[in-house]
């Protein structure tokens, strides 16, 4: 086997791992449950087992490990500053114990950052030098790539696009702030707004599609209803897309990137999101970037995290092989 990196995506539910070659292909993917006991020592044990298994599969050919984690990572110490799905994780060092256990060098970064790197190298961002990935799912995340490199910021928390304020006195967000875009355009936010609208318009087709039970409403169901012409569902997507476009216009004025890539589960509704988003960017951003910026759907899907993590290993552990 050619030179490969071990690529790991540490998630709140599963740990996914695979081998990644320099052409962006994943080999021998596998996944194990993250587990109930989330003490750093236990998670290190599970990661080390997964890494050892993949190194055996590679016949010892893997040169190093790249890991994406669902939390902030300090750019200098590489410690995890905090991770919402891992209670009590503050200033956690995964790198040193993993290097000791596996004998391999380890590169680590935030999961949205590495997903951005994956899309940049092998996905929707292949043709540009800079881009911003926006992931729309249970939350809203972001990965900023500037001149071919992840922009991490001083404390490793750059790209927290979901917590840009769009309504100063708006809905309370999980982060403690009011009016974050995440509280208006994430999957759960779409469902909340659809339920609010149905309370006013109980005759809408969306409720029939949900079998009369508002608790069965999902972002996918709202999408299906909108495609069938349900006015409530169309309005939910229209409003969320305009909020997104509003936020993106500000990001565009700040960074002037040529490309936004939209990923995450809600990006399955890209065709409904696109026009209002585009329109809002045109209205609010400076004319030249506003007219010329491209907006594309992510193409690596759930593999973006692993592909980006492996690519991080290539970029940081074998610098000459980066793009
Ligand atoms: Zn927030």
XYZ file of N, CA and C and ligand atoms in Angstrom, residues 162-164 172-183, ligand 1:
46
model
N -22.051 29.500 13.682
C -23.395 29.288 14.215
C -23.773 30.275 15.302
N -22.772 30.940 15.865
C -23.066 31.819 16.995
C -22.835 33.276 16.655
N -22.974 33.582 15.371
C -23.044 34.975 14.937
C -24.471 35.458 15.208
N -33.172 32.537 22.642
C -32.015 32.114 23.431
C -31.349 30.912 22.759
N -30.030 30.985 22.623
C -29.265 29.908 21.976
C -28.616 29.029 23.046
N -28.253 27.805 22.676
C -27.584 26.897 23.602
C -26.291 27.458 24.166
N -25.691 28.423 23.474
C -24.411 28.983 23.921
C -24.603 30.050 24.989
N -25.869 30.459 25.233
C -26.125 31.487 26.238
C -26.422 32.854 25.647
N -26.077 33.037 24.371
C -26.355 34.309 23.692
C -27.782 34.289 23.129
N -28.302 35.442 22.806
C -29.606 35.534 22.145
C -29.444 35.818 20.663
N -30.286 35.161 19.850
C -30.395 35.527 18.445
C -29.299 34.999 17.544
N -28.590 33.920 17.969
C -27.578 33.313 17.091
C -28.253 32.695 15.864
N -27.546 32.653 14.747
C -28.078 32.020 13.535
C -28.445 30.558 13.803
N -27.712 29.891 14.694
C -28.021 28.487 15.017
C -29.436 28.329 15.577
N -29.938 29.369 16.254
C -31.279 29.303 16.836
C -32.366 29.564 15.794
Zn -25.193 30.700 20.101
